[in-house]
Coordinates of C-alpha atoms and ligand atoms in Angstrom, one line a residue:
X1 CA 0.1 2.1 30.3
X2 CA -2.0 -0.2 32.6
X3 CA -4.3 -1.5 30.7
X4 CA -3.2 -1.4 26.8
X5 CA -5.6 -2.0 24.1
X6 CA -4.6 -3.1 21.0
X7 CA -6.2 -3.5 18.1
X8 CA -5.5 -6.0 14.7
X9 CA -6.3 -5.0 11.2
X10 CA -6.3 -7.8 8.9
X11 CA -7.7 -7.2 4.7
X12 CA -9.8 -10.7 4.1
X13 CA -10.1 -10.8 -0.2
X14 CA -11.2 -14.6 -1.1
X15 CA -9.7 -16.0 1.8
X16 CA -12.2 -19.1 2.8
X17 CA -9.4 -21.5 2.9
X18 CA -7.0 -19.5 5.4
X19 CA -9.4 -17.7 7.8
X20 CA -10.2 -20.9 10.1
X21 CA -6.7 -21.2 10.7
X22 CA -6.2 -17.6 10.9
X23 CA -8.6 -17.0 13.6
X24 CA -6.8 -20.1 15.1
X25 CA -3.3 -18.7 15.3
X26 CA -4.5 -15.4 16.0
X27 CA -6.6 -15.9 18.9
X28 CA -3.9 -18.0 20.2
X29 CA -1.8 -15.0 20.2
X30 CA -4.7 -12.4 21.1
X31 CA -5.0 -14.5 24.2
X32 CA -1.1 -14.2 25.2
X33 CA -1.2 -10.3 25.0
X34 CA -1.1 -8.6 28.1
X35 CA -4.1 -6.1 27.8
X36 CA -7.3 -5.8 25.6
X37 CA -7.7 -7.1 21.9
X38 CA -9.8 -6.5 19.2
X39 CA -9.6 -8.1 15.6
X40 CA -10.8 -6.1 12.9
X41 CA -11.6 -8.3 9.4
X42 CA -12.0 -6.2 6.7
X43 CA -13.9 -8.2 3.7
X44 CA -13.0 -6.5 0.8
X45 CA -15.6 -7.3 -1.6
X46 CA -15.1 -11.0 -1.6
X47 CA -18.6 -13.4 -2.9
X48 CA -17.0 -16.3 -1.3
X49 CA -17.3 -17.8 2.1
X50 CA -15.4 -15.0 3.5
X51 CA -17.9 -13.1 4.9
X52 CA -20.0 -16.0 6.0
X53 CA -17.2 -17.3 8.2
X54 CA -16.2 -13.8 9.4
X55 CA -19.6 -13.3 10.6
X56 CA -19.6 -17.1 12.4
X57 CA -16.3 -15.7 14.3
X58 CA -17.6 -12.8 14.9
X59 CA -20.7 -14.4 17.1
X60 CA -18.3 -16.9 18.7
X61 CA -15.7 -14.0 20.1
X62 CA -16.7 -10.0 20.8
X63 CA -13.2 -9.6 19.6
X64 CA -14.0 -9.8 16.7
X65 CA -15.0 -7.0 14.7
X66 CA -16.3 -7.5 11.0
X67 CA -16.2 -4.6 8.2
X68 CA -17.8 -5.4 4.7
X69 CA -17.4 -3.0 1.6
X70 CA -19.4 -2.7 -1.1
X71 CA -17.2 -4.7 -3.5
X72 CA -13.7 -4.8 -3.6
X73 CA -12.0 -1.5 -3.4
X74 CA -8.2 -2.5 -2.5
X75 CA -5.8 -3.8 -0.3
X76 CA -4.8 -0.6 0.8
X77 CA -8.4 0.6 1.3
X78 CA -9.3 -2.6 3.3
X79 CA -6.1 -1.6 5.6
X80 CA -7.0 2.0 5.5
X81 CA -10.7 1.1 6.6
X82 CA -9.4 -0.9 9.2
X83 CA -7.2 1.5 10.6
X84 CA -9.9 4.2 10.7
X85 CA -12.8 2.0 13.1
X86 CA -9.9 0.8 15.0
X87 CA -9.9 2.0 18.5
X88 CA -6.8 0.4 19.9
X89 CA -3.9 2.2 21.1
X90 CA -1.9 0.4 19.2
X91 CA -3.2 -0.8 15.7
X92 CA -0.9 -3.4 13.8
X93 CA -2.0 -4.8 9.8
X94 CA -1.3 -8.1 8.8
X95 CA -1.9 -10.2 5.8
X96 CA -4.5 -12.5 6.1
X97 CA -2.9 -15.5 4.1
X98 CA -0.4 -16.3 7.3
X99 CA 2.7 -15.4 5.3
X100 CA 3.0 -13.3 7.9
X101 CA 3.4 -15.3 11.5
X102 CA 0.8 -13.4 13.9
X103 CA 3.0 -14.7 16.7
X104 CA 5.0 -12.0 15.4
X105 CA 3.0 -9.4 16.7
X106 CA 3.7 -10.4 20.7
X107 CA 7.4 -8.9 19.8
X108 CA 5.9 -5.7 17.9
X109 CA 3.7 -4.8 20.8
X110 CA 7.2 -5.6 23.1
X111 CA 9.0 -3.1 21.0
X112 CA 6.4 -0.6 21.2
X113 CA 6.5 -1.0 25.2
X114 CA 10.4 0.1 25.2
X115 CA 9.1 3.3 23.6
X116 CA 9.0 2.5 19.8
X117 CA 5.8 4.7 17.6
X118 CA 5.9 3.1 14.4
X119 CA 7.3 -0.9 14.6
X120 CA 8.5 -2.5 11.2
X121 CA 8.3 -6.0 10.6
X122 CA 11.4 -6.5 8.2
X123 CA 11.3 -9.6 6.0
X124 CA 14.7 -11.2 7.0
X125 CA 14.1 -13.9 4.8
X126 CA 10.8 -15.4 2.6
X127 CA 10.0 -18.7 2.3
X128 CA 8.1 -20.4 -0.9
X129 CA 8.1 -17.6 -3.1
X130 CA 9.5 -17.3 -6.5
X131 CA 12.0 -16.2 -7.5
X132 CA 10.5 -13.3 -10.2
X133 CA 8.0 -12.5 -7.1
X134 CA 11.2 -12.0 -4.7
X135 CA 13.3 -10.5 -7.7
X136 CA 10.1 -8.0 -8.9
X137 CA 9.9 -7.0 -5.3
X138 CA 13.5 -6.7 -4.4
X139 CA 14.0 -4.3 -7.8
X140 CA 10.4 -2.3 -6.5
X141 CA 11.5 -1.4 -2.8
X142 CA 15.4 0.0 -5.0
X143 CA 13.0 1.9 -7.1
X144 CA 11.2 3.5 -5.1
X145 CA 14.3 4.0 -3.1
X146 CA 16.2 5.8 -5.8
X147 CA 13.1 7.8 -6.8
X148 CA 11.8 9.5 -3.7
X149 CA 13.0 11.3 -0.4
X150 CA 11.3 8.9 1.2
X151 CA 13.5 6.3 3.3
X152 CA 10.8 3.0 3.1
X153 CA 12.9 0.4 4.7
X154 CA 13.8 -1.8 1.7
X155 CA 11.8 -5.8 2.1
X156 CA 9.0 -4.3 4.3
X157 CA 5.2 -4.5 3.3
X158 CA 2.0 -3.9 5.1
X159 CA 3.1 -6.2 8.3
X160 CA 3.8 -3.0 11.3
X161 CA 2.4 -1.8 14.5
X162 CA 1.7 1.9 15.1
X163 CA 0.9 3.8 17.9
X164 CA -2.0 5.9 18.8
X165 CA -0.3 9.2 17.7
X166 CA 0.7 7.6 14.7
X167 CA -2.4 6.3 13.2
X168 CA -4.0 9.6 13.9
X169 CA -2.1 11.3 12.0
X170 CA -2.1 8.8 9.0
X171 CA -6.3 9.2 9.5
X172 CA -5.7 12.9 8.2
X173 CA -4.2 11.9 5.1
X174 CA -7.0 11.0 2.9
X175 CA -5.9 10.9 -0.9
X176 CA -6.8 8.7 -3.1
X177 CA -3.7 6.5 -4.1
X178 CA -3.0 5.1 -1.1
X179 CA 1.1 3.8 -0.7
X180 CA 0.0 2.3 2.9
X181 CA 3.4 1.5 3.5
X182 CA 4.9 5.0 2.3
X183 CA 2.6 6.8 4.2
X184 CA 3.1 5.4 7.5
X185 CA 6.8 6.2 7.3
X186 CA 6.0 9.7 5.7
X187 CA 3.9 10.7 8.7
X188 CA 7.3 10.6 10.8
X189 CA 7.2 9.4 14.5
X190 CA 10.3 7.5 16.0
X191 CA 10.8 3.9 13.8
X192 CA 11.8 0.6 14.8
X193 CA 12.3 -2.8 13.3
X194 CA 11.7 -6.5 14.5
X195 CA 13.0 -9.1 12.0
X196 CA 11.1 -12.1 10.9
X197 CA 10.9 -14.7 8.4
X198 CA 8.1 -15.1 5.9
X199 CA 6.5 -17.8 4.9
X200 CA 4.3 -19.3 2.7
X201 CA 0.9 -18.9 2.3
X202 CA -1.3 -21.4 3.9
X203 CA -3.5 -21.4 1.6
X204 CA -5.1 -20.1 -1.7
X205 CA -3.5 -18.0 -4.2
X206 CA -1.6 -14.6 -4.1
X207 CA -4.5 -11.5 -4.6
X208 CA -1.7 -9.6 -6.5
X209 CA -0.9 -10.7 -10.0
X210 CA 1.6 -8.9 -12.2
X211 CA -0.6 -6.4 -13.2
X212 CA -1.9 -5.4 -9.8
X213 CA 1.5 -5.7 -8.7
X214 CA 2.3 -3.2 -11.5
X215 CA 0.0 -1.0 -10.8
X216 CA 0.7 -1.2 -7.2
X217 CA 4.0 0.0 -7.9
X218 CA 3.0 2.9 -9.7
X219 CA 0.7 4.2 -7.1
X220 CA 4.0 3.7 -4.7
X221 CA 6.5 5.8 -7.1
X222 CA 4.0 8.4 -8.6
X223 CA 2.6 8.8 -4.4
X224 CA 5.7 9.9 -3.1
X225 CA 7.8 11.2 -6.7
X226 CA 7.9 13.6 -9.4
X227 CA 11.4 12.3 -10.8
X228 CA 9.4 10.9 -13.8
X229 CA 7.9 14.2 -14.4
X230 CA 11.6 15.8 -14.7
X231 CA 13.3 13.2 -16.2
X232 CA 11.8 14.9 -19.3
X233 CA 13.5 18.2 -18.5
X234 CA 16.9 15.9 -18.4
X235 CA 16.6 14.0 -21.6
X236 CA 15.6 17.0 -23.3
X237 CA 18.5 18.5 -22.2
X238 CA 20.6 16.2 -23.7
X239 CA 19.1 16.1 -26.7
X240 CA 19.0 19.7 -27.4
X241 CA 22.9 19.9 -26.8
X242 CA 23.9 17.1 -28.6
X243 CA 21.6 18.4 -31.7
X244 CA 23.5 21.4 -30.8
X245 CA 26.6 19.9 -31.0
X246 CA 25.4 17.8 -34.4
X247 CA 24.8 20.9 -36.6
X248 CA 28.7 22.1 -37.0
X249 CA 29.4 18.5 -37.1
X250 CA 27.0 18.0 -40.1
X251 CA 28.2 20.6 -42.0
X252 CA 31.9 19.5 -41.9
X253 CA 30.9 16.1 -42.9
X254 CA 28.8 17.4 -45.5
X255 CA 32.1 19.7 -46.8
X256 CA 34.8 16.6 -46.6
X257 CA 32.5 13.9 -47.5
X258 CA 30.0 14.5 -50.5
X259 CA 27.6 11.3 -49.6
X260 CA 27.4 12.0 -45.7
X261 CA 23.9 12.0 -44.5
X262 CA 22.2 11.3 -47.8
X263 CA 19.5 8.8 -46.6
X264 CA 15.8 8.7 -45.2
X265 CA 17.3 6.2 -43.0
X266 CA 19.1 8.4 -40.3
X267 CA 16.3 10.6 -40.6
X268 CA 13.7 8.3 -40.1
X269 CA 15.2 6.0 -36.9
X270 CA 15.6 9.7 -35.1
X271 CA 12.5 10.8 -35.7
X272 CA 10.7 7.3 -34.8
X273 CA 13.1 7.6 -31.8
X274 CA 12.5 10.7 -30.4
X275 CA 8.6 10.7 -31.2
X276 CA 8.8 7.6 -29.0
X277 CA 10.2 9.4 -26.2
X278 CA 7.9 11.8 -26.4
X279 CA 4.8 9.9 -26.0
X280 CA 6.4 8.0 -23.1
X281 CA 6.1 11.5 -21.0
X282 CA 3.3 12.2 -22.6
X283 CA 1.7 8.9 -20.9
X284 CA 3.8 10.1 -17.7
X285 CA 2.4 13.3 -17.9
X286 CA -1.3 11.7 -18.0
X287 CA -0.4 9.3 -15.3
X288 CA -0.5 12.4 -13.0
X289 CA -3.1 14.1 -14.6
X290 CA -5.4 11.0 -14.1
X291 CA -4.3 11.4 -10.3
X292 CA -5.1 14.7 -10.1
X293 CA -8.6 14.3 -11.9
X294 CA -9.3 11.4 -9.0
X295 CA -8.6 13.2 -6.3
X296 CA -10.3 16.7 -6.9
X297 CA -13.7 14.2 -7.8
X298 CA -13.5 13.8 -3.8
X299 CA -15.4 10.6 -3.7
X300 CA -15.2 8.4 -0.5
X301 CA -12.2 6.3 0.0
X302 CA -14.6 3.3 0.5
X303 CA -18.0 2.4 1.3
X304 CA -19.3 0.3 3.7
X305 CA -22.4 -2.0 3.2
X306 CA -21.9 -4.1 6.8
X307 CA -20.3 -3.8 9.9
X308 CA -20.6 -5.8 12.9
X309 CA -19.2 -5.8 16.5
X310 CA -18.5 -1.8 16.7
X311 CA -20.1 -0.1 19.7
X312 CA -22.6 2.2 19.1
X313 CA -20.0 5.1 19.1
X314 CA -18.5 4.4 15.9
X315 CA -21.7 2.8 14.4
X316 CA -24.0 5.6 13.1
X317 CA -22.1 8.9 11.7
X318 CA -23.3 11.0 9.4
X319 CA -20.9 10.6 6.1
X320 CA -18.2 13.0 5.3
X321 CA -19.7 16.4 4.4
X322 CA -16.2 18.6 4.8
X323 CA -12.5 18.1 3.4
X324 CA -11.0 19.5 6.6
X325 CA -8.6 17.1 8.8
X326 CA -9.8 14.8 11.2
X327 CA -9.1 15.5 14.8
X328 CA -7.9 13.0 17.1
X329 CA -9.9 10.1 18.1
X330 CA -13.0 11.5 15.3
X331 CA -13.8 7.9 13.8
X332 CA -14.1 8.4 9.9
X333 CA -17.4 7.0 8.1
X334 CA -17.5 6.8 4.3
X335 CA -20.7 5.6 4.0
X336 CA -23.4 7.1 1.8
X337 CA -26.8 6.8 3.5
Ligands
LIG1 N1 -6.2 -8.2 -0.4 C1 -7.3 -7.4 -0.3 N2 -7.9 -6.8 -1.4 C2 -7.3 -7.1 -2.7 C3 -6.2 -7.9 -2.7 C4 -5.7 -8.5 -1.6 O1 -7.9 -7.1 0.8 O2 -7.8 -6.6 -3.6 C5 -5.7 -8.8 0.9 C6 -5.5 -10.3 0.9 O3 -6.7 -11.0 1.3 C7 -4.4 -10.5 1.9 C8 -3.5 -9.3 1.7 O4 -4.4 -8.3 1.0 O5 -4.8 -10.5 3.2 C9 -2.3 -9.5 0.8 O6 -2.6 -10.2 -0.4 P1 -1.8 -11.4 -0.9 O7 -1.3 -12.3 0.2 O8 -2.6 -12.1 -2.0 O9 -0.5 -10.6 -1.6 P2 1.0 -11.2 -1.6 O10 1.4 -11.6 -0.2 O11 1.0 -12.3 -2.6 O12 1.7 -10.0 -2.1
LIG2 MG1 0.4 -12.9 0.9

């Protein structure tokens, strides 16, 4: 390709300490690509300088592209967002907080000009994090490994380039609980890595705390997994053979043994026990349901309140009216007028 154009997708949530130094870095690199850039910001409901400073950049350097939701609907919506107004052929996402090195991107865009659709940046080693953040995460990407089909390379997040081809075909896939990083290997197309080393981030605090990370990784096993809907069948399973097995065993011990299985207290523990397990897959079971309920309500992914920077193409479209898939190149607006 002659003239490449590649666009950057970056999910800004109270980041007013690192996006100076963001823009910095990555216009430093924008300028060393060999083809056209543009930088998409995403401000995902943050009331702090954020969008102030975004809209600054924006009038400094066409470049830059600035979308604003409504209030904060997500990192993976800000990235989904992103990916949808971008008009690159090649769209990469990348952290805001500079954990992830934008200089990075020069060797994703080199592997994606030997051929590569989807580029991976692997994690070959992260700096300043702790160790339950590197230990949670470590035991999330074996989870999910175990659980589903899916082969998500294990110590990759959001940090990838994709192709063209690729990213249209991840714009069809509209549901609700959005695995980013699941999806974009679920939609196929021919993989590659580049290693890197994380580091720390400049500045602020991590957007995910324990519960969001929780949460996060539910969305990533439920997305892609129905082995905790079956693992009901299994333990059921077991338990109706073994109180298969008990009943001969109980009457025997009854026979030879006059004060075997007198007590409440066997009685009691089993049924606590097993009423337990119950409403564990009773929650699992609701976990789905809940799912299902938000995706057949069909709301909008997102909604926009300010965009700035877009050519007129992709700045007034009506809002979503069918459920069909997007065709190629048909820019996606979730906005309610
Ligand atoms: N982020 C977002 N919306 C949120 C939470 C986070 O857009 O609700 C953005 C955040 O600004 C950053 C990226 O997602 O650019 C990753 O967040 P963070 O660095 O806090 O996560 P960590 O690296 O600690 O997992
Ligand atoms: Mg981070």
């Amino acid at each position: 390709m002659n003239n490449p154009f590649h666009s950057i997708v970056v999910p800004i949530y109270f980041e007013e300490e690192v996006l100076p130094e963001l823009y910095k870095r990555m216009s430093a690199v924008m300028d060393r690509i060999n083809g056209e850039t543009e930088l998409i910001l995403v401000n995902d409901g943050s009331t702090d300088e954020s969008l102030p400073i975004m809209r600054r950049l924006q009038q400094q350097d066409s470049r830059v592209k600035v979308l604003s939701f409504s209030r904060n609907f997500g990192h993976q919506m800000a990235i989904t967002a992103g990916i949808d107004y971008a008009q690159g052929d090649t769209v990469t996402v990348i952290d805001a907080d500079l954990q992830d090195p934008p200089e990075v991107i020069l060797e994703l865009i080199e592997e994606w000009e030997r051929g590569a659709e989807v580029v991976l940046a692997v994690r070959a080693k992260r700096l300043g994090e702790t160790w339950f953040k590197k230990f949670t995460a470590s035991m999330f990407y074996r989870v999910i490994d175990g659980m589903t089909e899916l082969k998500i390379p294990v110590d990759t997040g959001d940090f990838r380039l994709m192709d063209r081809k690729v990213v249209n075909a991840l714009k069809q896939v509209r549901e609700h609980h959005r695995f980013m990083r699941g999806l974009s290997v679920w939609v196929g197309f021919k993989q590659s890595e580049v290693k890197y080393v994380r580091h720390e981030r400049y500045a602020g605090e991590t957007k995910y705390p324990l519960k969001k990370m929780l949460r996060f990784a539910k969305d990533g096993i439920t997305s892609f997994s129905y082995v905790p809907l079956q693992m009901a069948t299994t333990l059921g399973f077991i338990f109706a053979i073994l109180a298969f097995l008990s009943i001969p065993a109980i009457i025997l011990a009854r026979l030879y043994w006059e004060t075997a299985f007198l007590g409440q207290a066997s009685t009691f523990a089993s049924v606590m026990f097993l009423g337990g397990i119950q409403l564990i897959f009773l929650g699992i079971i609701g976990e789905y349901l809940g799912r299902i309920y938000n995706e057949v309500k069909r709301r909008p992914l997102y909604i926009v309140s300010e965009k700035l920077g877009f050519d007129e193409l992709t700045m007034d479209l009506p809002p979503r009216t069918r459920t069909g898939p997007l065709s190629a190149n048909e820019p996606v607006e979730m906005l309610i007028n």
